[in-house]
PDB file of C-alpha atoms in Angstrom:
ATOM      1  CA  MET A   1      91.768  94.343  70.240  1.00 57.00           C
ATOM      2  CA  GLN A   2      88.103  93.481  70.484  1.00 70.00           C
ATOM      3  CA  THR A   3      87.186  90.297  72.323  1.00 65.00           C
ATOM      4  CA  ILE A   4      84.386  88.030  71.227  1.00 72.00           C
ATOM      5  CA  TYR A   5      81.538  87.675  73.703  1.00 71.00           C
ATOM      6  CA  GLN A   6      81.256  84.153  75.053  1.00 77.00           C
ATOM      7  CA  PRO A   7      78.357  83.786  77.496  1.00 80.00           C
ATOM      8  CA  ASP A   8      79.673  80.512  78.947  1.00 85.00           C
ATOM      9  CA  LYS A   9      83.123  81.956  79.747  1.00 85.00           C
ATOM     10  CA  PRO A  10      83.798  85.050  81.923  1.00 85.00           C
ATOM     11  CA  ALA A  11      85.939  87.850  80.513  1.00 86.00           C
ATOM     12  CA  PRO A  12      89.604  87.856  81.627  1.00 89.00           C
ATOM     13  CA  ILE A  13      89.265  91.365  83.072  1.00 91.00           C
ATOM     14  CA  LEU A  14      86.394  90.151  85.251  1.00 92.00           C
ATOM     15  CA  ILE A  15      88.565  87.328  86.584  1.00 94.00           C
ATOM     16  CA  ALA A  16      91.393  89.808  87.282  1.00 96.00           C
ATOM     17  CA  GLU A  17      88.972  92.151  89.084  1.00 96.00           C
ATOM     18  CA  ILE A  18      87.724  89.318  91.302  1.00 96.00           C
ATOM     19  CA  GLN A  19      91.253  88.161  92.099  1.00 97.00           C
ATOM     20  CA  TYR A  20      92.272  91.733  92.982  1.00 98.00           C
ATOM     21  CA  PHE A  21      89.219  92.160  95.205  1.00 97.00           C
ATOM     22  CA  MET A  22      90.055  88.977  97.128  1.00 98.00           C
ATOM     23  CA  ALA A  23      93.626  90.179  97.729  1.00 97.00           C
ATOM     24  CA  PHE A  24      92.377  93.689  98.593  1.00 97.00           C
ATOM     25  CA  SER A  25      89.981  92.223 101.167  1.00 97.00           C
ATOM     26  CA  ALA A  26      92.827  90.307 102.801  1.00 97.00           C
ATOM     27  CA  VAL A  27      94.986  93.455 103.013  1.00 97.00           C
ATOM     28  CA  LYS A  28      92.069  95.414 104.444  1.00 97.00           C
ATOM     29  CA  LYS A  29      91.538  92.736 107.090  1.00 97.00           C
ATOM     30  CA  LEU A  30      95.232  92.830 108.053  1.00 97.00           C
ATOM     31  CA  VAL A  31      94.976  96.590 108.589  1.00 97.00           C
ATOM     32  CA  ARG A  32      91.772  96.250 110.578  1.00 97.00           C
ATOM     33  CA  GLU A  33      93.395  93.650 112.863  1.00 97.00           C
ATOM     34  CA  LYS A  34      96.502  95.875 113.130  1.00 95.00           C
ATOM     35  CA  ASN A  35      98.838  93.205 111.719  1.00 97.00           C
ATOM     36  CA  ILE A  36     100.315  95.654 109.191  1.00 96.00           C
ATOM     37  CA  SER A  37     100.538  99.433 109.084  1.00 96.00           C
ATOM     38  CA  ARG A  38      98.344 101.562 106.864  1.00 96.00           C
ATOM     39  CA  GLU A  39     101.370 102.842 104.919  1.00 97.00           C
ATOM     40  CA  ILE A  40     102.439  99.314 103.994  1.00 97.00           C
ATOM     41  CA  ALA A  41      98.864  98.427 103.091  1.00 97.00           C
ATOM     42  CA  LEU A  42      98.615 101.413 100.738  1.00 97.00           C
ATOM     43  CA  LYS A  43     101.775 100.292  98.923  1.00 97.00           C
ATOM     44  CA  MET A  44     100.528  96.700  98.758  1.00 97.00           C
ATOM     45  CA  ASN A  45      97.186  97.874  97.398  1.00 97.00           C
ATOM     46  CA  GLU A  46      98.820  99.811  94.572  1.00 97.00           C
ATOM     47  CA  LEU A  47     101.131  96.919  93.690  1.00 97.00           C
ATOM     48  CA  LEU A  48      98.236  94.444  93.658  1.00 97.00           C
ATOM     49  CA  ALA A  49      96.218  96.695  91.360  1.00 97.00           C
ATOM     50  CA  GLN A  50      99.187  96.961  88.993  1.00 97.00           C
ATOM     51  CA  GLN A  51      99.755  93.213  89.081  1.00 97.00           C
ATOM     52  CA  TYR A  52      96.142  92.450  88.144  1.00 97.00           C
ATOM     53  CA  GLY A  53      95.831  95.356  85.703  1.00 96.00           C
ATOM     54  CA  VAL A  54      92.877  97.037  87.416  1.00 97.00           C
ATOM     55  CA  ARG A  55      92.232 100.318  89.198  1.00 96.00           C
ATOM     56  CA  SER A  56      92.859 100.239  92.932  1.00 95.00           C
ATOM     57  CA  TYR A  57      90.110 100.645  95.495  1.00 96.00           C
ATOM     58  CA  PRO A  58      90.523 103.250  98.239  1.00 95.00           C
ATOM     59  CA  LEU A  59      91.775 101.713 101.462  1.00 90.00           C
TER      60      LEU A  59
END
């Protein structure tokens, strides 16, 4: 399905990408502060990417 370009309204995929990046940043910070293990963070990262429908960033 092709979406119509609307310059005053961001694309839904852009919104999803931003939301994923905010969650990814929080997970990355938890790992850096040693509040969660890297293994748990990797699983969380994959689940977040699936939830938002985007590709996951490397942790």
